[in-house]
Every structure is written in C-alpha cells, then in structure tokens.
Short mmCIF file of C-alpha atoms in Angstrom, two decimals:
data_model
loop_
_atom_site.label_atom_id
_atom_site.label_comp_id
_atom_site.label_asym_id
_atom_site.label_seq_id
_atom_site.Cartn_x
_atom_site.Cartn_y
_atom_site.Cartn_z
CA MET T 141 -0.17 -0.28 -0.02
CA ALA T 142 2.70 2.71 0.79
CA ARG T 143 4.26 1.58 -2.85
CA ARG T 144 1.22 2.20 -4.61
CA SER T 145 0.53 5.57 -2.50
CA ARG T 146 3.95 6.76 -3.22
CA HIS T 147 3.84 6.13 -7.15
CA ARG T 148 0.43 8.44 -7.36
CA LEU T 149 1.95 10.88 -5.85
CA LEU T 150 4.84 10.80 -8.41
CA LEU T 151 2.16 10.76 -11.18
CA LEU T 152 0.99 13.66 -9.61
CA LEU T 153 3.90 15.73 -9.53
CA LEU T 154 4.58 14.42 -12.97
CA ARG T 155 1.52 15.92 -14.17
CA TYR T 156 1.79 18.89 -12.63
CA LEU T 157 5.17 19.56 -14.15
CA VAL T 158 4.08 19.07 -17.80
CA VAL T 159 0.82 21.69 -16.98
CA ALA T 160 3.26 24.05 -16.18
CA LEU T 161 5.72 23.64 -19.03
CA GLY T 162 2.81 23.89 -21.14
CA TYR T 163 1.49 27.15 -19.90
CA HIS T 164 5.18 28.57 -20.08
CA LYS T 165 4.90 27.46 -23.86
CA ALA T 166 1.76 28.70 -24.23
CA TYR T 167 1.62 32.41 -22.90
CA GLY T 168 6.07 32.70 -23.59
CA PHE T 169 7.40 33.88 -20.95
CA SER T 170 11.04 33.86 -20.97
CA ALA T 171 13.22 32.23 -17.96
CA PRO T 172 15.00 35.04 -15.51
CA LYS T 173 18.43 36.14 -16.45
CA ASP T 174 20.85 37.62 -14.68
CA GLN T 175 21.10 41.04 -14.58
CA GLN T 176 23.60 43.50 -16.59
CA VAL T 177 25.66 46.11 -14.58
CA VAL T 178 26.86 48.72 -16.71
CA THR T 179 29.34 51.65 -15.72
CA ALA T 180 30.20 54.58 -17.63
CA VAL T 181 31.71 57.66 -16.89
CA GLU T 182 29.56 61.06 -16.39
CA TYR T 183 29.68 63.10 -19.93
CA GLN T 184 31.16 59.65 -21.92
CA GLU T 185 29.02 56.94 -23.69
CA ALA T 186 27.39 53.75 -22.49
CA ILE T 187 25.83 50.96 -24.26
CA LEU T 188 22.90 49.33 -23.07
CA ALA T 189 22.71 45.80 -24.43
CA CYS T 190 19.67 43.86 -24.79
CA LYS T 191 20.24 40.18 -24.86
CA THR T 192 17.52 38.76 -26.86
CA PRO T 193 16.81 36.57 -29.62
CA LYS T 194 17.89 38.36 -33.12
CA LYS T 195 15.80 40.94 -34.85
CA THR T 196 12.47 39.86 -37.03
CA VAL T 197 10.78 42.16 -38.95
CA SER T 198 7.90 40.98 -36.84
CA SER T 199 9.56 41.99 -33.25
CA ARG T 200 8.48 44.35 -31.50
CA LEU T 201 10.87 46.30 -29.17
CA GLU T 202 10.35 48.41 -26.28
CA TRP T 203 12.27 50.12 -23.55
CA LYS T 204 11.49 51.39 -19.94
CA LYS T 205 13.43 52.70 -17.50
CA LEU T 206 12.65 51.75 -13.97
CA GLY T 207 11.45 53.68 -10.52
CA ARG T 208 9.08 55.13 -8.45
CA SER T 209 7.45 55.90 -12.47
CA VAL T 210 7.93 54.06 -15.07
CA SER T 211 9.14 55.76 -18.12
CA PHE T 212 9.38 55.00 -22.13
CA VAL T 213 12.74 55.19 -23.50
CA TYR T 214 12.22 53.72 -26.42
CA TYR T 215 8.34 53.12 -27.86
CA GLN T 216 6.52 52.65 -31.18
CA GLN T 217 10.54 52.37 -32.96
CA THR T 218 11.35 56.13 -31.93
CA LEU T 219 13.50 57.16 -28.74
CA GLN T 220 11.77 59.35 -26.14
CA GLY T 221 12.27 62.29 -24.07
CA ASP T 222 15.96 64.00 -24.08
CA PHE T 223 17.31 60.70 -25.28
CA LYS T 224 16.14 61.77 -29.02
CA ASN T 225 19.00 64.70 -29.44
CA ARG T 226 21.99 62.25 -27.21
CA ALA T 227 21.36 58.18 -28.00
CA GLU T 228 20.67 56.02 -30.87
CA MET T 229 19.51 52.66 -31.30
CA ILE T 230 21.86 49.70 -32.57
CA ASP T 231 19.74 47.08 -33.54
CA PHE T 232 17.96 45.96 -29.63
CA ASN T 233 21.04 48.07 -27.71
CA ILE T 234 20.43 51.68 -26.87
CA ARG T 235 24.12 53.51 -27.48
CA ILE T 236 24.02 56.81 -25.06
CA LYS T 237 26.51 59.58 -26.67
CA ASN T 238 26.93 61.54 -23.27
CA VAL T 239 25.75 60.27 -19.95
CA THR T 240 24.99 62.50 -17.22
CA ARG T 241 24.08 61.46 -13.46
CA SER T 242 20.58 61.86 -13.87
CA ASP T 243 20.80 58.74 -16.54
CA ALA T 244 21.92 56.48 -13.45
CA GLY T 245 19.06 53.75 -12.48
CA LYS T 246 17.27 50.03 -13.88
CA TYR T 247 16.26 49.90 -17.47
CA ARG T 248 14.30 47.17 -19.23
CA CYS T 249 14.06 46.49 -22.56
CA GLU T 250 10.88 43.86 -23.92
CA VAL T 251 10.65 42.33 -26.75
CA SER T 252 7.45 40.66 -28.06
CA ALA T 253 6.79 38.99 -31.17
CA PRO T 254 4.60 36.03 -32.46
CA SER T 255 5.29 32.41 -32.25
CA GLU T 256 3.71 29.11 -32.75
CA GLN T 257 2.43 28.69 -29.11
CA GLY T 258 1.16 32.47 -29.70
CA GLN T 259 2.72 35.75 -28.78
CA ASN T 260 6.62 35.35 -27.46
CA LEU T 261 8.10 37.88 -24.29
CA GLU T 262 11.46 38.25 -23.44
CA GLU T 263 12.60 40.95 -20.86
CA ASP T 264 16.04 41.70 -19.91
CA THR T 265 17.38 44.17 -17.24
CA VAL T 266 20.16 46.44 -17.41
CA THR T 267 21.30 48.71 -14.46
CA LEU T 268 22.76 51.98 -15.73
CA GLU T 269 26.43 53.15 -12.68
CA VAL T 270 27.34 56.89 -13.83
CA LEU T 271 30.84 57.18 -12.03
CA VAL T 272 30.79 61.41 -11.46
CA ALA T 273 34.29 63.57 -10.50
CA PRO T 274 34.59 65.19 -7.58
CA ALA T 275 33.56 68.62 -7.40
CA VAL T 276 36.12 71.45 -5.66
CA PRO T 277 35.49 70.44 -1.80
CA SER T 278 34.40 73.37 0.42
CA CYS T 279 37.33 73.72 2.98
CA GLU T 280 36.53 75.71 6.38
CA VAL T 281 39.77 76.70 7.77
CA PRO T 282 39.83 79.21 10.56
CA SER T 283 41.86 82.34 10.34
CA SER T 284 43.32 82.53 13.54
CA ALA T 285 43.62 80.14 16.65
CA LEU T 286 45.19 80.43 20.13
CA SER T 287 48.26 77.57 20.59
CA GLY T 288 47.22 75.10 23.11
CA THR T 289 43.35 74.63 21.88
CA VAL T 290 41.82 72.42 19.84
CA VAL T 291 41.31 73.37 16.36
CA GLU T 292 39.13 71.23 13.49
CA LEU T 293 39.46 71.81 9.64
CA ARG T 294 36.91 70.51 7.29
CA CYS T 295 36.35 69.65 3.76
CA GLN T 296 33.28 68.04 2.21
CA ASP T 297 32.48 67.12 -1.41
CA LYS T 298 28.67 66.18 -2.45
CA GLU T 299 29.54 65.42 -6.21
CA GLY T 300 31.48 62.70 -6.26
CA ASN T 301 30.52 59.24 -7.00
CA PRO T 302 32.05 57.25 -5.42
CA ALA T 303 32.62 58.64 -2.26
CA PRO T 304 35.53 60.49 -2.79
CA GLU T 305 38.75 60.29 -0.27
CA TYR T 306 40.35 63.29 1.09
CA THR T 307 43.78 64.65 1.88
CA TRP T 308 45.30 67.54 3.21
CA PHE T 309 47.75 69.63 2.42
CA LYS T 310 50.14 72.09 4.16
CA ASP T 311 51.77 75.15 2.64
CA GLY T 312 51.57 72.94 -0.81
CA ILE T 313 52.76 69.81 1.08
CA ARG T 314 51.10 66.75 1.55
CA LEU T 315 49.85 65.68 4.94
CA LEU T 316 50.50 62.53 6.21
CA GLU T 317 47.47 60.29 7.65
CA ASN T 318 49.96 59.06 10.29
CA PRO T 319 51.60 62.30 11.98
CA ARG T 320 54.39 60.49 13.68
CA LEU T 321 55.62 59.30 10.11
CA GLY T 322 56.43 62.81 9.47
CA SER T 323 58.89 65.31 10.27
CA GLN T 324 59.95 66.88 13.63
CA SER T 325 59.27 70.14 12.54
CA THR T 326 55.41 69.47 12.34
CA ASN T 327 53.05 69.20 15.01
CA SER T 328 52.06 65.36 15.53
CA SER T 329 49.03 65.97 17.79
CA TYR T 330 46.52 66.00 14.38
CA THR T 331 44.33 63.48 13.48
CA MET T 332 43.23 62.83 10.03
CA ASN T 333 40.00 61.47 8.50
CA THR T 334 40.39 60.77 4.84
CA LYS T 335 36.66 59.53 4.70
CA THR T 336 34.70 62.51 6.21
CA GLY T 337 37.71 65.20 5.23
CA THR T 338 38.15 66.51 9.06
CA LEU T 339 41.88 67.47 10.20
CA GLN T 340 41.72 68.04 13.94
CA PHE T 341 44.55 69.21 15.90
CA ASN T 342 44.30 68.23 19.87
CA THR T 343 46.73 71.05 20.66
CA VAL T 344 47.14 73.17 17.69
CA SER T 345 50.97 75.31 18.25
CA LYS T 346 53.00 77.98 16.25
CA LEU T 347 54.18 74.74 14.43
CA ASP T 348 51.04 74.64 12.75
CA THR T 349 50.88 78.45 11.02
CA GLY T 350 50.04 78.24 7.53
CA GLU T 351 48.07 77.82 4.32
CA TYR T 352 46.12 74.49 4.38
CA SER T 353 44.22 73.11 1.00
CA CYS T 354 42.09 69.86 0.95
CA GLU T 355 42.02 67.63 -2.27
CA ALA T 356 38.94 65.16 -2.78
CA ARG T 357 39.82 62.15 -5.15
CA ASN T 358 38.01 59.18 -6.33
CA SER T 359 38.57 56.81 -9.46
CA VAL T 360 37.17 59.56 -11.90
CA GLY T 361 39.18 62.23 -10.66
CA TYR T 362 40.14 65.18 -7.98
CA ARG T 363 39.56 68.34 -7.32
CA ARG T 364 41.57 70.70 -4.80
CA CYS T 365 39.99 73.42 -2.72
CA PRO T 366 41.74 77.19 -2.93
CA GLY T 367 44.48 77.53 -0.07
CA LYS T 368 43.34 79.24 3.11
CA ARG T 369 46.03 80.78 5.78
CA MET T 370 45.59 79.46 9.73
CA GLN T 371 47.63 82.19 11.94
CA VAL T 372 48.52 80.28 15.50
CA ASP T 373 49.67 82.51 18.26
CA ASP T 374 50.46 82.26 22.04
CA LEU T 375 48.34 83.56 24.39
CA ASN T 376 49.50 87.03 25.71
CA ILE T 377 49.32 86.94 29.05
CA SER T 378 51.10 89.95 29.95
CA GLY T 379 48.65 91.91 27.60
CA ILE T 380 45.74 90.55 29.39
CA ILE T 381 46.83 91.30 32.52
CA ALA T 382 47.78 94.55 31.52
CA ALA T 383 44.40 95.73 30.13
CA VAL T 384 43.22 94.55 33.66
CA VAL T 385 45.23 97.19 35.59
CA VAL T 386 44.24 99.75 33.24
CA VAL T 387 40.57 99.22 33.66
CA ALA T 388 41.00 98.79 37.05
CA LEU T 389 42.27 102.26 37.47
CA VAL T 390 39.95 103.93 35.62
CA ILE T 391 37.25 102.39 37.83
CA SER T 392 39.63 104.32 40.86
CA VAL T 393 39.92 107.39 39.11
CA CYS T 394 36.20 107.75 38.54
CA GLY T 395 35.21 106.69 42.00
CA LEU T 396 38.06 108.99 43.59
CA GLY T 397 36.27 111.97 41.55
CA VAL T 398 32.84 111.41 42.25
CA CYS T 399 33.87 111.15 46.44
CA TYR T 400 35.88 114.43 46.01
CA ALA T 401 32.82 116.29 44.15
CA GLN T 402 30.74 115.43 47.22
CA ARG T 403 33.64 116.21 49.33
CA LYS T 404 33.38 119.93 47.93
CA GLY T 405 29.75 119.90 47.91
CA TYR T 406 29.08 120.41 43.85
CA PHE T 407 25.93 118.30 44.43
CA SER T 408 24.66 120.16 47.47
CA LYS T 409 25.13 123.60 45.38
CA GLU T 410 23.38 121.94 42.73
CA THR T 411 20.30 121.16 44.99
CA SER T 412 20.15 124.25 46.92
CA PHE T 413 20.28 126.35 43.46
CA GLN T 414 16.98 124.21 42.61
CA LYS T 415 15.63 124.77 46.01
CA SER T 416 15.97 129.06 45.44
CA ASN T 417 14.52 129.02 41.71
CA SER T 418 11.68 127.13 43.31
CA SER T 419 11.27 129.44 46.37
CA SER T 420 11.74 132.48 43.66
CA LYS T 421 9.13 131.29 41.43
CA ALA T 422 6.57 130.66 44.53
CA THR T 423 7.00 134.47 45.65
CA THR T 424 6.59 135.36 41.90
CA MET T 425 3.22 133.84 42.01
CA SER T 426 2.15 134.85 45.31
CA GLU T 427 3.25 138.56 44.20
CA ASN T 428 0.92 138.34 41.07
CA VAL T 429 -2.18 137.28 43.28
CA GLN T 430 -1.60 140.05 45.76
CA TRP T 431 -2.29 142.57 42.90
CA LEU T 432 -5.12 140.86 41.66
CA THR T 433 -6.56 140.51 44.77
CA PRO T 434 -7.97 144.67 44.49
CA VAL T 435 -8.60 144.29 40.71
CA ILE T 436 -11.04 141.51 40.80
CA PRO T 437 -14.10 143.50 43.15
CA ALA T 438 -13.61 146.64 40.88
CA LEU T 439 -14.03 144.77 38.04
CA TRP T 440 -17.19 142.65 39.45
CA LYS T 441 -18.90 146.38 40.56
CA ALA T 442 -18.46 147.31 37.01
CA ALA T 443 -20.14 144.31 35.63
CA ALA T 444 -22.64 144.45 38.04
CA GLY T 445 -23.87 147.82 37.18
CA GLY T 446 -23.58 147.43 33.43
CA SER T 447 -26.34 144.64 34.44
CA ARG T 448 -28.22 147.32 35.85
CA GLY T 449 -28.27 149.61 33.31
CA GLN T 450 -29.62 147.69 30.84
CA GLU T 451 -32.67 146.62 32.93
CA PHE T 452 -33.87 149.93 33.46
#
C-alpha cells in the first residue's frame, strides 16, 4: 500500500510539471536572466545591451526606465524624451553618447514576437551606474587660533561618485595620515580622517601656522580647494594683565572723582540752587495774586452796574 501511494504522488507531480511547462510555452514567458550592470563615466558614452534573440521583421521592441514611475525610453520605434538628441539605436541596443548622472538607474527591454505557441515575450534588465568626478570641495579653515586649543578643519564634496577620499596639504606639502611618520618640525598631535575630510589638532601650536588646502579624489578624478591661511598665536598673558590693570585704574579714578565732588559740595550746591529757583517762582506767583486781589472786586462791580443799566 505504501508503494502504491508513493507512485500516485510521483504521477501527480509529473502531471503538474507537464501542465506548468505547457502554460509557459503557451504564453511565451522567458526564463529570468542575470541582471547586467553597465558602468560609465559621466559625459562619456554607454551601451545598454538587450540580450534577446535576433531581431525579426515582426519583433516589437520597447525600452523602459524603472523607478518610482516607469517612463518610456524607446517606444513605437522612436527614442523618447531627451534621448532623442543624445542616443541612437543599434539593433536592440541603446547607445547613449553623453551620459549624465540623472541617467543612472535600472532599464528594461521588452521584445515581443509572434510564435507557434502564441505571442512570445522576452525581457532583460540592465543597471546603469554613472561615475562622477568630485567637484571643488568646500574647505573650512579658521583664520586664527590660540596655541594649546583644539582646532578642526573641514573638507567636503557632495557630487563625487563613488564617494571621494580626502587629503590635506600644508603650504603645498601633503600631510601624512599618520603624523608620527612625518618630520620633527611639524606638529604630531593632529588626526586626519580621509573618509569624512576632517583635520583635527588636539593641541595646536605655532608650528601649525600656514596655508591649508584639501583635495578630494576618487577613481574618476580629483579637485582641490584654494588654500586658506591659519595663524596660530600664543596666549598673551602680559597683555591681558595690563588691560585688567588699566580698567581697574580707570574705575578707581572715576570713584575718587565722585568722592571728591561730594566732599567739595558740588552736588549740594546744585540742589540749593534748584531750591532757590523754586522759592523765587513761588514768591512771584504770590505777588501776582496780591496784585489781582483789589482789581477783581472793582471789575465785578463794574459788571454788575452795567447789567442794572440794561434792566432799566
């Protein structure tokens, strides 16, 4: 019984395989192929090859660029978009004469042709990688620094592909990644990171005064930023002490001047003068009031007499 059940299972599996193969032939789907990777330098040419059978009269070809949205590159026997002016077709292949970084991505060619089993469709995928040389890196170098402090210089490029490595130069001479291997006349306290582009002095000294520039380099090319000078000076302790003494003397002189003025009574004279002015103003007002006192009744009588005359 066990053998019979095994035979039945094998027969079922064989029938399933036959049905699957027949379905595959009927609809003409091609078996998956290994994806191609094409590498090209920016502004040079690249060929995207479609690995399919030979072209026939009845073959229909389409090229598409894959991504968030699928766009046609070659459709109805015509190149689409800006590929019209900088690409050409060679059989099923696309020759891009002037590759740009925006061309990077995945492309798919689709070839359909009638066959005995029906419409046959074959696909092939190509990945285009565009190598870009670095641009002039941006360099951050402080113009001045105090000896004994921590100073960091920065260098960065955002365009290079693959990501560039960075090298620093002082007065046109390349700084070694390991400062201990350098000459004794240079400061060995710095740390250089060739991946991030930083140059850090843990304790900067006057020996580090000079012009610094940074170079970004990858497999395509390299660029260097203009040199910038960094001046390192010692901390002038005597100058700081002298400035503090001068400020203290100025404050002392001002305080003594105020005390002297108070002793001489300059501030009290000023208040007495203000008081005399206010008293003189008060006497003047009182005199005006005394002068107006006999005049007001006379004016009142004259006004009353005039009103009586008008009544009669």
